[in-house]
Amino acid sequence: MPQILDGTSIAAEIKAEVAEEVKALTAQGIRPGLAAVLVGNVAASEIYVRSKVKTCAELGLFSEMITPPESVTTQEMLALITELNAREDIDGILIQLPLPDHVDAKLLLDSVSPDKDVDGFHPVNAGRLQAGRPALAPCTPAGVIQILKRSGIPISGQHAVVVGRSDIVGEPAAMLLLQENATVTICHSKTRDLASITRQADILVAAIGRPGFIHPEMVKPGATIIDVGINRITDPGEFDRFFAGNPKRAETFAKRGSTIVGDVDPHAFEVAGAYTPVPGGVGPLTIAMLMANTVRAAKMRRGH
Ligand SMILES: NC(=O)c1ccc[n+]([C@@H]2O[C@H](COP(=O)([O-])OP(=O)(O)OC[C@H]3O[C@@H](n4cnc5c(N)ncnc54)[C@H](OP(=O)(O)O)[C@@H]3O)[C@@H](O)[C@H]2O)c1
């Protein structure tokens, strides 16, 4: 039976460690703080930001939610970010995406101080990561590394194949795996004969955004599969293809009319030595790593 890499319990472990660190820092008069900027009224974004702010409270971090209206201009956002960059009580700045089309999202993300860039999206942090220097790494890929390490999966010397090369997941995941001394191959939509490459992977990271894209025959028996994908499916035919014979899923699907599947066909997990389930695998790590990054930023900014 393959090992299930339980992201929920690994995230809980990291959050408990962060809470301990926050307690120790607060005792020294340093209370790490996160500013979460939520523009407009996108329901999904609101849920994400609220859960980040709630987690800050649970772990003892200071947090502030700032909610500019949908009509906010790029100039007004720039002024807000400049103010947050200068504030002593704010260690991390999070600009929840997506932003409205009329604001220049790239310009705004680039205006966040790299030292407070707890999402790890700033080009300076991407560059630091590439150069192997201490950097605030994007939260989801940092979570992938934590899952591997804390589950005792060796990385050094292993062939890691990352499918996907986005700025926020695939590329930084590849850089972090390289830092851990994996031999890394990055694949993308122009890769020829993808299956012949994924079949070489000891560690296969799927960050594609296509439901159940990685099939069983694309996986080397015994490999570790890290499924970053989060895709909502509503089509009953698609549901049956992935989850036929799974009564628990069938119940959710019947109740909600949808369910979540990763970028890996669940049948491929049967071939694996270990895998992250969806949900409950990589997903829970993202907020845990955001908290860890905020504490790290608080310490780095003070030269710790
Ligand atoms: N667990 C979490 O907390 C978390 C966080 C962020 C994202 N996600 C999920 O992770 C997935 C990826 O997110 P993302 O933001 O990285 O997506 P993205 O920006 O759309 O990038 C997708 C990547 O997949 C590659 N790709 C697309 N079709 C392909 C194909 N047929 N063969 C090989 N590669 C292909 C693309 O290649 P090109 O570069 O050539 O176009 C691109 O590099 C999504 O399901 C997303 O929901 C999860």
PDB file of N, CA and C in Angstrom, residues 117-207:
ATOM      1  N   ASP A 117       8.037  40.393   1.604  1.00  0.00           N
ATOM      2  CA  ASP A 117       7.327  39.666   0.550  1.00  0.00           C
ATOM      3  C   ASP A 117       7.095  38.209   0.976  1.00  0.00           C
ATOM      4  N   VAL A 118       6.135  38.016   1.888  1.00  0.00           N
ATOM      5  CA  VAL A 118       5.943  36.675   2.471  1.00  0.00           C
ATOM      6  C   VAL A 118       5.309  35.673   1.504  1.00  0.00           C
ATOM      7  N   ASP A 119       4.792  36.160   0.368  1.00  0.00           N
ATOM      8  CA  ASP A 119       4.317  35.236  -0.676  1.00  0.00           C
ATOM      9  C   ASP A 119       5.480  34.756  -1.552  1.00  0.00           C
ATOM     10  N   GLY A 120       6.620  35.426  -1.441  1.00  0.00           N
ATOM     11  CA  GLY A 120       7.793  35.042  -2.231  1.00  0.00           C
ATOM     12  C   GLY A 120       7.626  35.281  -3.721  1.00  0.00           C
ATOM     13  N   PHE A 121       6.812  36.278  -4.098  1.00  0.00           N
ATOM     14  CA  PHE A 121       6.541  36.532  -5.523  1.00  0.00           C
ATOM     15  C   PHE A 121       7.469  37.584  -6.124  1.00  0.00           C
ATOM     16  N   HIS A 122       8.179  38.345  -5.279  1.00  0.00           N
ATOM     17  CA  HIS A 122       9.001  39.443  -5.798  1.00  0.00           C
ATOM     18  C   HIS A 122      10.192  38.891  -6.586  1.00  0.00           C
ATOM     19  N   PRO A 123      10.522  39.544  -7.736  1.00  0.00           N
ATOM     20  CA  PRO A 123      11.659  39.060  -8.524  1.00  0.00           C
ATOM     21  C   PRO A 123      12.966  38.982  -7.727  1.00  0.00           C
ATOM     22  N   VAL A 124      13.119  39.844  -6.728  1.00  0.00           N
ATOM     23  CA  VAL A 124      14.343  39.783  -5.905  1.00  0.00           C
ATOM     24  C   VAL A 124      14.386  38.457  -5.138  1.00  0.00           C
ATOM     25  N   ASN A 125      13.241  38.031  -4.617  1.00  0.00           N
ATOM     26  CA  ASN A 125      13.219  36.737  -3.912  1.00  0.00           C
ATOM     27  C   ASN A 125      13.386  35.571  -4.884  1.00  0.00           C
ATOM     28  N   ALA A 126      12.774  35.689  -6.082  1.00  0.00           N
ATOM     29  CA  ALA A 126      12.965  34.634  -7.096  1.00  0.00           C
ATOM     30  C   ALA A 126      14.451  34.534  -7.445  1.00  0.00           C
ATOM     31  N   GLY A 127      15.115  35.693  -7.561  1.00  0.00           N
ATOM     32  CA  GLY A 127      16.543  35.722  -7.882  1.00  0.00           C
ATOM     33  C   GLY A 127      17.390  35.147  -6.759  1.00  0.00           C
ATOM     34  N   ARG A 128      17.027  35.515  -5.525  1.00  0.00           N
ATOM     35  CA  ARG A 128      17.772  34.974  -4.366  1.00  0.00           C
ATOM     36  C   ARG A 128      17.662  33.450  -4.341  1.00  0.00           C
ATOM     37  N   LEU A 129      16.441  32.960  -4.634  1.00  0.00           N
ATOM     38  CA  LEU A 129      16.207  31.510  -4.643  1.00  0.00           C
ATOM     39  C   LEU A 129      17.075  30.841  -5.713  1.00  0.00           C
ATOM     40  N   GLN A 130      17.105  31.445  -6.901  1.00  0.00           N
ATOM     41  CA  GLN A 130      17.909  30.888  -8.008  1.00  0.00           C
ATOM     42  C   GLN A 130      19.385  30.886  -7.660  1.00  0.00           C
ATOM     43  N   ALA A 131      19.790  31.936  -6.924  1.00  0.00           N
ATOM     44  CA  ALA A 131      21.209  32.060  -6.595  1.00  0.00           C
ATOM     45  C   ALA A 131      21.574  31.250  -5.355  1.00  0.00           C
ATOM     46  N   GLY A 132      20.600  30.556  -4.788  1.00  0.00           N
ATOM     47  CA  GLY A 132      20.876  29.735  -3.600  1.00  0.00           C
ATOM     48  C   GLY A 132      21.130  30.568  -2.355  1.00  0.00           C
ATOM     49  N   ARG A 133      20.623  31.814  -2.355  1.00  0.00           N
ATOM     50  CA  ARG A 133      20.789  32.670  -1.160  1.00  0.00           C
ATOM     51  C   ARG A 133      19.547  32.564  -0.277  1.00  0.00           C
ATOM     52  N   PRO A 134      19.644  32.990   0.997  1.00  0.00           N
ATOM     53  CA  PRO A 134      18.453  32.967   1.849  1.00  0.00           C
ATOM     54  C   PRO A 134      17.358  33.839   1.226  1.00  0.00           C
ATOM     55  N   ALA A 135      16.172  33.263   1.060  1.00  0.00           N
ATOM     56  CA  ALA A 135      15.084  33.984   0.391  1.00  0.00           C
ATOM     57  C   ALA A 135      13.762  33.610   1.042  1.00  0.00           C
ATOM     58  N   LEU A 136      12.781  34.489   0.886  1.00  0.00           N
ATOM     59  CA  LEU A 136      11.414  34.114   1.240  1.00  0.00           C
ATOM     60  C   LEU A 136      10.865  33.369   0.030  1.00  0.00           C
ATOM     61  N   ALA A 137      10.665  32.065   0.177  1.00  0.00           N
ATOM     62  CA  ALA A 137      10.240  31.244  -0.968  1.00  0.00           C
ATOM     63  C   ALA A 137       8.717  31.184  -1.013  1.00  0.00           C
ATOM     64  N   PRO A 138       8.139  31.085  -2.214  1.00  0.00           N
ATOM     65  CA  PRO A 138       6.682  30.972  -2.312  1.00  0.00           C
ATOM     66  C   PRO A 138       6.151  29.813  -1.450  1.00  0.00           C
ATOM     67  N   CYS A 139       4.983  30.058  -0.852  1.00  0.00           N
ATOM     68  CA  CYS A 139       4.501  29.179   0.228  1.00  0.00           C
ATOM     69  C   CYS A 139       4.182  27.759  -0.229  1.00  0.00           C
ATOM     70  N   THR A 140       3.511  27.603  -1.375  1.00  0.00           N
ATOM     71  CA  THR A 140       3.108  26.247  -1.788  1.00  0.00           C
ATOM     72  C   THR A 140       4.334  25.374  -2.084  1.00  0.00           C
ATOM     73  N   PRO A 141       5.297  25.840  -2.897  1.00  0.00           N
ATOM     74  CA  PRO A 141       6.495  25.021  -3.114  1.00  0.00           C
ATOM     75  C   PRO A 141       7.290  24.778  -1.835  1.00  0.00           C
ATOM     76  N   ALA A 142       7.346  25.773  -0.957  1.00  0.00           N
ATOM     77  CA  ALA A 142       8.050  25.557   0.319  1.00  0.00           C
ATOM     78  C   ALA A 142       7.342  24.449   1.098  1.00  0.00           C
ATOM     79  N   GLY A 143       6.021  24.402   0.998  1.00  0.00           N
ATOM     80  CA  GLY A 143       5.248  23.350   1.652  1.00  0.00           C
ATOM     81  C   GLY A 143       5.554  21.976   1.072  1.00  0.00           C
ATOM     82  N   VAL A 144       5.769  21.917  -0.240  1.00  0.00           N
ATOM     83  CA  VAL A 144       6.111  20.642  -0.896  1.00  0.00           C
ATOM     84  C   VAL A 144       7.382  20.067  -0.274  1.00  0.00           C
ATOM     85  N   ILE A 145       8.368  20.925  -0.079  1.00  0.00           N
ATOM     86  CA  ILE A 145       9.643  20.466   0.510  1.00  0.00           C
ATOM     87  C   ILE A 145       9.423  19.979   1.939  1.00  0.00           C
ATOM     88  N   GLN A 146       8.601  20.714   2.680  1.00  0.00           N
ATOM     89  CA  GLN A 146       8.328  20.302   4.067  1.00  0.00           C
ATOM     90  C   GLN A 146       7.655  18.937   4.116  1.00  0.00           C
ATOM     91  N   ILE A 147       6.715  18.694   3.201  1.00  0.00           N
ATOM     92  CA  ILE A 147       6.029  17.385   3.176  1.00  0.00           C
ATOM     93  C   ILE A 147       7.062  16.279   2.954  1.00  0.00           C
ATOM     94  N   LEU A 148       7.937  16.485   1.976  1.00  0.00           N
ATOM     95  CA  LEU A 148       8.932  15.452   1.665  1.00  0.00           C
ATOM     96  C   LEU A 148       9.844  15.213   2.867  1.00  0.00           C
ATOM     97  N   LYS A 149      10.382  16.318   3.410  1.00  0.00           N
ATOM     98  CA  LYS A 149      11.359  16.181   4.499  1.00  0.00           C
ATOM     99  C   LYS A 149      10.732  15.550   5.730  1.00  0.00           C
ATOM    100  N   ARG A 150       9.579  16.061   6.111  1.00  0.00           N
ATOM    101  CA  ARG A 150       8.954  15.587   7.353  1.00  0.00           C
ATOM    102  C   ARG A 150       8.359  14.190   7.203  1.00  0.00           C
ATOM    103  N   SER A 151       8.241  13.701   5.974  1.00  0.00           N
ATOM    104  CA  SER A 151       7.754  12.328   5.776  1.00  0.00           C
ATOM    105  C   SER A 151       8.921  11.365   5.586  1.00  0.00           C
ATOM    106  N   GLY A 152      10.133  11.890   5.686  1.00  0.00           N
ATOM    107  CA  GLY A 152      11.311  11.030   5.566  1.00  0.00           C
ATOM    108  C   GLY A 152      11.559  10.549   4.141  1.00  0.00           C
ATOM    109  N   ILE A 153      11.063  11.284   3.151  1.00  0.00           N
ATOM    110  CA  ILE A 153      11.306  10.911   1.748  1.00  0.00           C
ATOM    111  C   ILE A 153      12.655  11.515   1.333  1.00  0.00           C
ATOM    112  N   PRO A 154      13.622  10.708   0.938  1.00  0.00           N
ATOM    113  CA  PRO A 154      14.914  11.301   0.546  1.00  0.00           C
ATOM    114  C   PRO A 154      14.761  12.171  -0.711  1.00  0.00           C
ATOM    115  N   ILE A 155      15.480  13.285  -0.741  1.00  0.00           N
ATOM    116  CA  ILE A 155      15.437  14.180  -1.915  1.00  0.00           C
ATOM    117  C   ILE A 155      16.792  14.161  -2.617  1.00  0.00           C
ATOM    118  N   SER A 156      17.862  14.227  -1.816  1.00  0.00           N
ATOM    119  CA  SER A 156      19.205  14.320  -2.378  1.00  0.00           C
ATOM    120  C   SER A 156      19.489  13.146  -3.317  1.00  0.00           C
ATOM    121  N   GLY A 157      19.945  13.473  -4.521  1.00  0.00           N
ATOM    122  CA  GLY A 157      20.316  12.440  -5.492  1.00  0.00           C
ATOM    123  C   GLY A 157      19.136  11.833  -6.240  1.00  0.00           C
ATOM    124  N   GLN A 158      17.922  12.156  -5.828  1.00  0.00           N
ATOM    125  CA  GLN A 158      16.740  11.602  -6.498  1.00  0.00           C
ATOM    126  C   GLN A 158      16.431  12.401  -7.768  1.00  0.00           C
ATOM    127  N   HIS A 159      15.794  11.739  -8.713  1.00  0.00           N
ATOM    128  CA  HIS A 159      15.364  12.473  -9.908  1.00  0.00           C
ATOM    129  C   HIS A 159      13.974  13.038  -9.642  1.00  0.00           C
ATOM    130  N   ALA A 160      13.888  14.356  -9.544  1.00  0.00           N
ATOM    131  CA  ALA A 160      12.599  15.020  -9.334  1.00  0.00           C
ATOM    132  C   ALA A 160      12.133  15.588 -10.668  1.00  0.00           C
ATOM    133  N   VAL A 161      10.944  15.234 -11.083  1.00  0.00           N
ATOM    134  CA  VAL A 161      10.372  15.799 -12.313  1.00  0.00           C
ATOM    135  C   VAL A 161       9.209  16.697 -11.894  1.00  0.00           C
ATOM    136  N   VAL A 162       9.297  17.972 -12.288  1.00  0.00           N
ATOM    137  CA  VAL A 162       8.241  18.928 -11.965  1.00  0.00           C
ATOM    138  C   VAL A 162       7.482  19.221 -13.254  1.00  0.00           C
ATOM    139  N   VAL A 163       6.192  18.941 -13.272  1.00  0.00           N
ATOM    140  CA  VAL A 163       5.385  19.271 -14.455  1.00  0.00           C
ATOM    141  C   VAL A 163       4.657  20.572 -14.133  1.00  0.00           C
ATOM    142  N   GLY A 164       5.003  21.634 -14.879  1.00  0.00           N
ATOM    143  CA  GLY A 164       4.493  22.981 -14.603  1.00  0.00           C
ATOM    144  C   GLY A 164       5.660  23.894 -14.279  1.00  0.00           C
ATOM    145  N   ARG A 165       5.619  25.118 -14.801  1.00  0.00           N
ATOM    146  CA  ARG A 165       6.743  26.050 -14.587  1.00  0.00           C
ATOM    147  C   ARG A 165       6.242  27.454 -14.238  1.00  0.00           C
ATOM    148  N   SER A 166       5.099  27.520 -13.536  1.00  0.00           N
ATOM    149  CA  SER A 166       4.595  28.852 -13.177  1.00  0.00           C
ATOM    150  C   SER A 166       5.532  29.497 -12.158  1.00  0.00           C
ATOM    151  N   ASP A 167       5.433  30.848 -12.090  1.00  0.00           N
ATOM    152  CA  ASP A 167       6.260  31.619 -11.138  1.00  0.00           C
ATOM    153  C   ASP A 167       5.940  31.239  -9.704  1.00  0.00           C
ATOM    154  N   ILE A 168       4.673  30.833  -9.474  1.00  0.00           N
ATOM    155  CA  ILE A 168       4.272  30.658  -8.069  1.00  0.00           C
ATOM    156  C   ILE A 168       4.370  29.211  -7.585  1.00  0.00           C
ATOM    157  N   VAL A 169       4.380  28.252  -8.514  1.00  0.00           N
ATOM    158  CA  VAL A 169       4.481  26.857  -8.061  1.00  0.00           C
ATOM    159  C   VAL A 169       5.639  26.109  -8.745  1.00  0.00           C
ATOM    160  N   GLY A 170       5.483  25.794 -10.040  1.00  0.00           N
ATOM    161  CA  GLY A 170       6.411  24.870 -10.684  1.00  0.00           C
ATOM    162  C   GLY A 170       7.869  25.303 -10.611  1.00  0.00           C
ATOM    163  N   GLU A 171       8.138  26.538 -11.039  1.00  0.00           N
ATOM    164  CA  GLU A 171       9.546  26.966 -11.101  1.00  0.00           C
ATOM    165  C   GLU A 171      10.197  27.036  -9.709  1.00  0.00           C
ATOM    166  N   PRO A 172       9.557  27.714  -8.737  1.00  0.00           N
ATOM    167  CA  PRO A 172      10.192  27.710  -7.413  1.00  0.00           C
ATOM    168  C   PRO A 172      10.290  26.317  -6.793  1.00  0.00           C
ATOM    169  N   ALA A 173       9.313  25.439  -7.085  1.00  0.00           N
ATOM    170  CA  ALA A 173       9.418  24.064  -6.550  1.00  0.00           C
ATOM    171  C   ALA A 173      10.675  23.404  -7.103  1.00  0.00           C
ATOM    172  N   ALA A 174      10.931  23.601  -8.402  1.00  0.00           N
ATOM    173  CA  ALA A 174      12.124  23.017  -9.021  1.00  0.00           C
ATOM    174  C   ALA A 174      13.394  23.580  -8.373  1.00  0.00           C
ATOM    175  N   MET A 175      13.412  24.905  -8.126  1.00  0.00           N
ATOM    176  CA  MET A 175      14.599  25.534  -7.509  1.00  0.00           C
ATOM    177  C   MET A 175      14.846  24.987  -6.106  1.00  0.00           C
ATOM    178  N   LEU A 176      13.774  24.825  -5.344  1.00  0.00           N
ATOM    179  CA  LEU A 176      13.924  24.326  -3.973  1.00  0.00           C
ATOM    180  C   LEU A 176      14.388  22.871  -3.975  1.00  0.00           C
ATOM    181  N   LEU A 177      13.890  22.074  -4.927  1.00  0.00           N
ATOM    182  CA  LEU A 177      14.331  20.673  -5.016  1.00  0.00           C
ATOM    183  C   LEU A 177      15.803  20.615  -5.400  1.00  0.00           C
ATOM    184  N   LEU A 178      16.213  21.525  -6.273  1.00  0.00           N
ATOM    185  CA  LEU A 178      17.625  21.590  -6.677  1.00  0.00           C
ATOM    186  C   LEU A 178      18.506  21.933  -5.470  1.00  0.00           C
ATOM    187  N   GLN A 179      18.016  22.911  -4.663  1.00  0.00           N
ATOM    188  CA  GLN A 179      18.770  23.269  -3.445  1.00  0.00           C
ATOM    189  C   GLN A 179      18.933  22.086  -2.504  1.00  0.00           C
ATOM    190  N   GLU A 180      17.958  21.166  -2.559  1.00  0.00           N
ATOM    191  CA  GLU A 180      18.028  19.963  -1.722  1.00  0.00           C
ATOM    192  C   GLU A 180      18.793  18.846  -2.428  1.00  0.00           C
ATOM    193  N   ASN A 181      19.466  19.205  -3.516  1.00  0.00           N
ATOM    194  CA  ASN A 181      20.338  18.279  -4.251  1.00  0.00           C
ATOM    195  C   ASN A 181      19.617  17.180  -5.023  1.00  0.00           C
ATOM    196  N   ALA A 182      18.372  17.433  -5.410  1.00  0.00           N
ATOM    197  CA  ALA A 182      17.719  16.515  -6.357  1.00  0.00           C
ATOM    198  C   ALA A 182      18.272  16.811  -7.747  1.00  0.00           C
ATOM    199  N   THR A 183      18.161  15.833  -8.639  1.00  0.00           N
ATOM    200  CA  THR A 183      18.415  16.072 -10.058  1.00  0.00           C
ATOM    201  C   THR A 183      17.055  16.445 -10.642  1.00  0.00           C
ATOM    202  N   VAL A 184      16.949  17.671 -11.168  1.00  0.00           N
ATOM    203  CA  VAL A 184      15.607  18.207 -11.453  1.00  0.00           C
ATOM    204  C   VAL A 184      15.356  18.352 -12.955  1.00  0.00           C
ATOM    205  N   THR A 185      14.208  17.887 -13.392  1.00  0.00           N
ATOM    206  CA  THR A 185      13.756  18.125 -14.757  1.00  0.00           C
ATOM    207  C   THR A 185      12.455  18.924 -14.679  1.00  0.00           C
ATOM    208  N   ILE A 186      12.382  20.001 -15.434  1.00  0.00           N
ATOM    209  CA  ILE A 186      11.147  20.801 -15.468  1.00  0.00           C
ATOM    210  C   ILE A 186      10.431  20.537 -16.793  1.00  0.00           C
ATOM    211  N   CYS A 187       9.161  20.168 -16.731  1.00  0.00           N
ATOM    212  CA  CYS A 187       8.366  19.932 -17.945  1.00  0.00           C
ATOM    213  C   CYS A 187       7.247  20.965 -18.037  1.00  0.00           C
ATOM    214  N   HIS A 188       6.761  21.194 -19.255  1.00  0.00           N
ATOM    215  CA  HIS A 188       5.707  22.186 -19.473  1.00  0.00           C
ATOM    216  C   HIS A 188       4.913  21.808 -20.713  1.00  0.00           C
ATOM    217  N   SER A 189       4.089  22.733 -21.174  1.00  0.00           N
ATOM    218  CA  SER A 189       3.149  22.364 -22.247  1.00  0.00           C
ATOM    219  C   SER A 189       3.846  22.066 -23.574  1.00  0.00           C
ATOM    220  N   LYS A 190       5.089  22.486 -23.718  1.00  0.00           N
ATOM    221  CA  LYS A 190       5.798  22.222 -24.991  1.00  0.00           C
ATOM    222  C   LYS A 190       6.724  21.005 -24.875  1.00  0.00           C
ATOM    223  N   THR A 191       6.732  20.349 -23.728  1.00  0.00           N
ATOM    224  CA  THR A 191       7.600  19.178 -23.541  1.00  0.00           C
ATOM    225  C   THR A 191       7.152  18.038 -24.460  1.00  0.00           C
ATOM    226  N   ARG A 192       8.118  17.436 -25.162  1.00  0.00           N
ATOM    227  CA  ARG A 192       7.802  16.297 -26.042  1.00  0.00           C
ATOM    228  C   ARG A 192       7.840  15.005 -25.256  1.00  0.00           C
ATOM    229  N   ASP A 193       6.945  14.101 -25.541  1.00  0.00           N
ATOM    230  CA  ASP A 193       6.867  12.779 -24.916  1.00  0.00           C
ATOM    231  C   ASP A 193       6.994  12.874 -23.384  1.00  0.00           C
ATOM    232  N   LEU A 194       6.058  13.611 -22.836  1.00  0.00           N
ATOM    233  CA  LEU A 194       6.059  13.873 -21.388  1.00  0.00           C
ATOM    234  C   LEU A 194       6.123  12.574 -20.565  1.00  0.00           C
ATOM    235  N   ALA A 195       5.345  11.574 -20.989  1.00  0.00           N
ATOM    236  CA  ALA A 195       5.261  10.335 -20.188  1.00  0.00           C
ATOM    237  C   ALA A 195       6.630   9.670 -20.039  1.00  0.00           C
ATOM    238  N   SER A 196       7.462   9.763 -21.088  1.00  0.00           N
ATOM    239  CA  SER A 196       8.771   9.100 -20.996  1.00  0.00           C
ATOM    240  C   SER A 196       9.644   9.803 -19.952  1.00  0.00           C
ATOM    241  N   ILE A 197       9.370  11.070 -19.688  1.00  0.00           N
ATOM    242  CA  ILE A 197      10.147  11.804 -18.680  1.00  0.00           C
ATOM    243  C   ILE A 197       9.551  11.575 -17.286  1.00  0.00           C
ATOM    244  N   THR A 198       8.219  11.697 -17.185  1.00  0.00           N
ATOM    245  CA  THR A 198       7.615  11.519 -15.854  1.00  0.00           C
ATOM    246  C   THR A 198       7.878  10.105 -15.321  1.00  0.00           C
ATOM    247  N   ARG A 199       8.000   9.121 -16.248  1.00  0.00           N
ATOM    248  CA  ARG A 199       8.253   7.734 -15.814  1.00  0.00           C
ATOM    249  C   ARG A 199       9.650   7.559 -15.214  1.00  0.00           C
ATOM    250  N   GLN A 200      10.513   8.565 -15.402  1.00  0.00           N
ATOM    251  CA  GLN A 200      11.855   8.481 -14.801  1.00  0.00           C
ATOM    252  C   GLN A 200      11.884   9.071 -13.382  1.00  0.00           C
ATOM    253  N   ALA A 201      10.762   9.666 -12.976  1.00  0.00           N
ATOM    254  CA  ALA A 201      10.785  10.439 -11.730  1.00  0.00           C
ATOM    255  C   ALA A 201      10.754   9.557 -10.493  1.00  0.00           C
ATOM    256  N   ASP A 202      11.690   9.821  -9.566  1.00  0.00           N
ATOM    257  CA  ASP A 202      11.576   9.255  -8.224  1.00  0.00           C
ATOM    258  C   ASP A 202      10.574  10.100  -7.437  1.00  0.00           C
ATOM    259  N   ILE A 203      10.621  11.421  -7.706  1.00  0.00           N
ATOM    260  CA  ILE A 203       9.654  12.347  -7.097  1.00  0.00           C
ATOM    261  C   ILE A 203       8.970  13.074  -8.254  1.00  0.00           C
ATOM    262  N   LEU A 204       7.671  12.954  -8.335  1.00  0.00           N
ATOM    263  CA  LEU A 204       6.927  13.586  -9.432  1.00  0.00           C
ATOM    264  C   LEU A 204       6.030  14.665  -8.845  1.00  0.00           C
ATOM    265  N   VAL A 205       6.288  15.922  -9.241  1.00  0.00           N
ATOM    266  CA  VAL A 205       5.476  17.041  -8.749  1.00  0.00           C
ATOM    267  C   VAL A 205       4.572  17.501  -9.889  1.00  0.00           C
ATOM    268  N   ALA A 206       3.271  17.472  -9.664  1.00  0.00           N
ATOM    269  CA  ALA A 206       2.318  17.879 -10.703  1.00  0.00           C
ATOM    270  C   ALA A 206       1.701  19.215 -10.325  1.00  0.00           C
ATOM    271  N   ALA A 207       1.987  20.254 -11.118  1.00  0.00           N
ATOM    272  CA  ALA A 207       1.429  21.595 -10.883  1.00  0.00           C
ATOM    273  C   ALA A 207       0.997  22.151 -12.225  1.00  0.00           C
TER     274      ALA A 207
END
